[in-house]
Amino acid sequence: MEPMFNQSFHEIGDYLRSVFEPSAEQHKLEEKMDRLITDVINEMHGAPSVTSDTELELIPLMGQEIIIPEVPVHPEQYISHLIREVVHHCINTTSPNFIGHMTSALPIFFRPLSRLLVALNQNVVKVETSKSFTVLERQTLAFMHRLVYSRCESFLHRTWPKSIKHVGSCDFGGDGVQLDCLVDCTQRGVA
């Protein structure tokens, strides 16, 4: 395939459709990549060591140039590249031999759950791109308020149905949480 910038809009449109529209070929590719990933995960679970013996400076990625490829790589090729060049040298945080700071093994049900979440691609910040997951996030926050702040049920029933009230948000990054809190405090005049 030639570089995207050399192609017509029609060719680019066809390529994008082939990447995003479900088809029998896409389904077979997804199943094949799932098998590759499942094999790697199973191999990691049985591994006696937490990482490879290769020093960081000697990992093949370290010496590579940072030139952006002009031609897209087939997803299966990319997965194979990740497994070979990245995954085998990563830290296996699922290993019972791993002791780390700010990370740990996850319960086994997280793998299929994360697959569902990625497939749904929800954005809980905007109701129009999430709907029921926004409600689930609010319910999770209500649980947190009950546990952490010992808020009574009457407070939660008064506060939660009102979508204009900001009572928190779920965030996966420390910077995001800090910025969210800062914005909330400045809007309330706390800062």
Coordinates of C-alpha atoms in Angstrom, one line a residue:
M1 CA 0.0 0.0 0.0
E2 CA 1.4 3.4 -0.9
P3 CA 1.5 6.3 1.6
M4 CA -1.8 7.8 2.6
F5 CA -0.9 11.2 1.4
N6 CA -0.4 9.9 -2.1
Q7 CA -3.8 8.3 -2.4
S8 CA -7.1 9.7 -3.5
F9 CA -9.9 10.4 -1.1
H10 CA -11.8 7.3 -2.5
E11 CA -8.8 5.0 -1.8
I12 CA -8.5 6.4 1.7
G13 CA -12.2 6.0 2.3
D14 CA -12.0 2.3 1.1
Y15 CA -9.1 1.7 3.4
L16 CA -10.8 3.3 6.4
R17 CA -14.0 1.2 5.7
S18 CA -11.9 -1.9 5.6
V19 CA -10.4 -1.1 9.0
F20 CA -13.6 -0.1 10.8
E21 CA -16.5 -2.0 9.2
P22 CA -17.0 -5.6 10.5
S23 CA -16.5 -8.3 7.9
A24 CA -15.8 -12.0 7.8
E25 CA -12.2 -11.2 7.1
Q26 CA -11.9 -8.8 10.0
H27 CA -13.6 -11.4 12.3
K28 CA -11.0 -14.0 11.3
L29 CA -8.2 -11.5 11.9
E30 CA -9.5 -10.6 15.3
E31 CA -9.8 -14.3 16.3
K32 CA -6.2 -14.9 15.1
M33 CA -4.9 -11.9 17.0
D34 CA -6.9 -13.0 20.1
R35 CA -5.2 -16.4 19.9
L36 CA -1.8 -14.8 19.7
I37 CA -2.5 -12.6 22.7
T38 CA -4.1 -15.4 24.7
D39 CA -1.0 -17.6 24.1
V40 CA 1.3 -14.8 25.3
I41 CA -0.8 -14.2 28.4
N42 CA -0.8 -17.9 29.2
E43 CA 2.9 -18.0 28.7
M44 CA 3.4 -15.1 31.0
H45 CA 1.3 -16.7 33.7
G46 CA 3.5 -19.7 33.8
A47 CA 6.8 -17.8 33.5
P48 CA 9.2 -18.3 36.4
S49 CA 10.8 -14.9 36.0
V50 CA 9.3 -11.4 36.1
T51 CA 11.0 -10.1 33.0
S52 CA 13.6 -11.1 30.4
D53 CA 17.3 -11.0 31.2
T54 CA 17.9 -8.4 28.5
E55 CA 19.2 -5.1 29.8
L56 CA 17.1 -2.0 28.9
E57 CA 19.8 -0.6 26.6
L58 CA 19.9 -3.9 24.7
I59 CA 16.2 -4.2 24.0
P60 CA 15.8 -4.1 20.2
L61 CA 13.5 -1.0 20.3
M62 CA 16.1 1.1 21.9
G63 CA 18.3 1.3 18.8
Q64 CA 15.5 2.0 16.3
E65 CA 15.1 5.2 14.5
I66 CA 12.1 7.3 15.2
I67 CA 10.9 7.7 11.6
I68 CA 7.2 7.4 11.1
P69 CA 6.5 4.6 8.5
E70 CA 4.9 5.9 5.3
V71 CA 2.9 2.7 4.8
P72 CA 0.6 1.3 7.5
V73 CA 1.6 -2.1 9.1
H74 CA -0.9 -4.9 9.0
P75 CA -2.4 -5.4 12.5
E76 CA -1.3 -9.0 12.7
Q77 CA 2.3 -7.9 11.9
Y78 CA 2.1 -5.2 14.5
I79 CA 0.8 -7.6 17.2
S80 CA 3.7 -10.0 16.3
H81 CA 6.1 -7.2 16.6
L82 CA 4.7 -6.1 20.0
I83 CA 4.9 -9.6 21.3
R84 CA 8.5 -10.2 20.0
E85 CA 10.0 -6.8 20.7
V86 CA 8.0 -5.3 23.6
V87 CA 5.9 -7.9 25.6
H88 CA 8.7 -10.4 26.1
H89 CA 10.8 -7.6 27.7
C90 CA 8.1 -6.0 29.8
I91 CA 7.6 -6.5 33.5
N92 CA 5.2 -9.3 34.2
T93 CA 3.1 -7.7 36.9
T94 CA 0.8 -10.7 37.0
S95 CA 3.6 -12.9 38.3
P96 CA 3.4 -14.0 41.9
N97 CA 7.1 -13.2 42.1
F98 CA 6.5 -9.6 41.2
I99 CA 6.6 -6.9 43.9
G100 CA 6.1 -3.4 42.6
H101 CA 5.2 0.1 43.5
M102 CA 1.7 1.4 42.5
T103 CA 0.8 -1.7 40.5
S104 CA -0.2 -5.3 41.2
A105 CA -1.8 -8.4 39.7
L106 CA -5.4 -8.0 38.6
P107 CA -8.2 -10.5 39.2
I108 CA -8.6 -12.9 36.3
F109 CA -12.0 -11.5 35.3
F110 CA -10.4 -8.1 34.4
R111 CA -9.1 -9.5 31.0
P112 CA -12.6 -10.3 29.5
L113 CA -14.0 -7.2 31.2
S114 CA -11.4 -5.0 29.7
R115 CA -12.0 -6.5 26.3
L116 CA -15.7 -5.6 26.6
L117 CA -14.8 -2.0 27.7
V118 CA -12.4 -1.5 24.8
A119 CA -15.0 -2.9 22.3
L120 CA -17.7 -0.6 23.6
N121 CA -15.3 2.4 23.6
Q122 CA -17.4 4.5 26.0
N123 CA -16.8 8.1 27.0
V124 CA -18.5 8.6 30.3
V125 CA -17.8 12.3 30.4
K126 CA -20.5 12.9 27.8
V127 CA -23.9 11.3 28.2
E128 CA -24.5 11.2 24.4
T129 CA -21.5 8.9 24.0
S130 CA -22.1 6.7 26.9
K131 CA -25.6 6.9 28.4
S132 CA -25.9 3.9 30.8
F133 CA -22.1 3.9 31.6
T134 CA -22.4 7.5 32.8
V135 CA -25.1 6.3 35.2
L136 CA -22.9 3.4 36.3
E137 CA -20.1 5.9 37.0
R138 CA -22.4 8.0 39.1
Q139 CA -23.4 4.9 41.0
T140 CA -19.8 3.9 41.6
L141 CA -19.1 7.4 42.9
A142 CA -22.2 7.1 45.2
F143 CA -20.6 3.9 46.6
M144 CA -17.4 5.8 47.2
H145 CA -19.1 8.7 48.9
R146 CA -20.9 6.2 51.2
L147 CA -17.6 4.4 52.0
V148 CA -15.2 7.3 52.2
Y149 CA -17.3 10.2 53.4
S150 CA -20.0 8.2 55.3
R151 CA -22.7 10.0 53.4
C152 CA -26.2 8.9 54.3
E153 CA -28.7 7.5 51.8
S154 CA -30.9 10.7 52.0
F155 CA -27.9 12.9 50.9
L156 CA -27.2 10.6 47.9
H157 CA -30.9 10.5 46.9
R158 CA -31.0 14.3 47.1
T159 CA -27.8 14.8 45.2
W160 CA -27.4 12.0 42.6
P161 CA -30.5 12.5 40.5
K162 CA -29.5 16.1 39.7
S163 CA -27.1 15.9 36.8
I164 CA -25.9 19.4 37.4
K165 CA -24.3 18.5 40.7
H166 CA -20.6 17.6 40.3
V167 CA -19.8 15.1 43.0
G168 CA -16.7 13.6 41.5
S169 CA -15.5 11.6 38.5
C170 CA -13.6 8.3 38.0
D171 CA -10.2 8.8 36.4
F172 CA -7.3 6.5 35.7
G173 CA -4.5 9.0 35.7
G174 CA -3.1 11.0 38.6
D175 CA -2.7 14.1 36.6
G176 CA -6.3 13.9 35.4
V177 CA -7.6 13.5 38.9
Q178 CA -5.5 16.5 40.1
L179 CA -6.7 18.7 37.3
D180 CA -10.3 17.6 37.8
C181 CA -10.1 18.5 41.5
L182 CA -8.4 21.8 40.8
V183 CA -11.2 22.8 38.3
D184 CA -13.9 21.7 40.7
C185 CA -12.3 23.7 43.6
T186 CA -11.9 26.9 41.5
Q187 CA -15.5 26.7 40.3
R188 CA -16.7 26.4 43.9
G189 CA -14.4 29.2 45.1
V190 CA -12.4 26.9 47.4
A191 CA -8.9 27.6 46.0

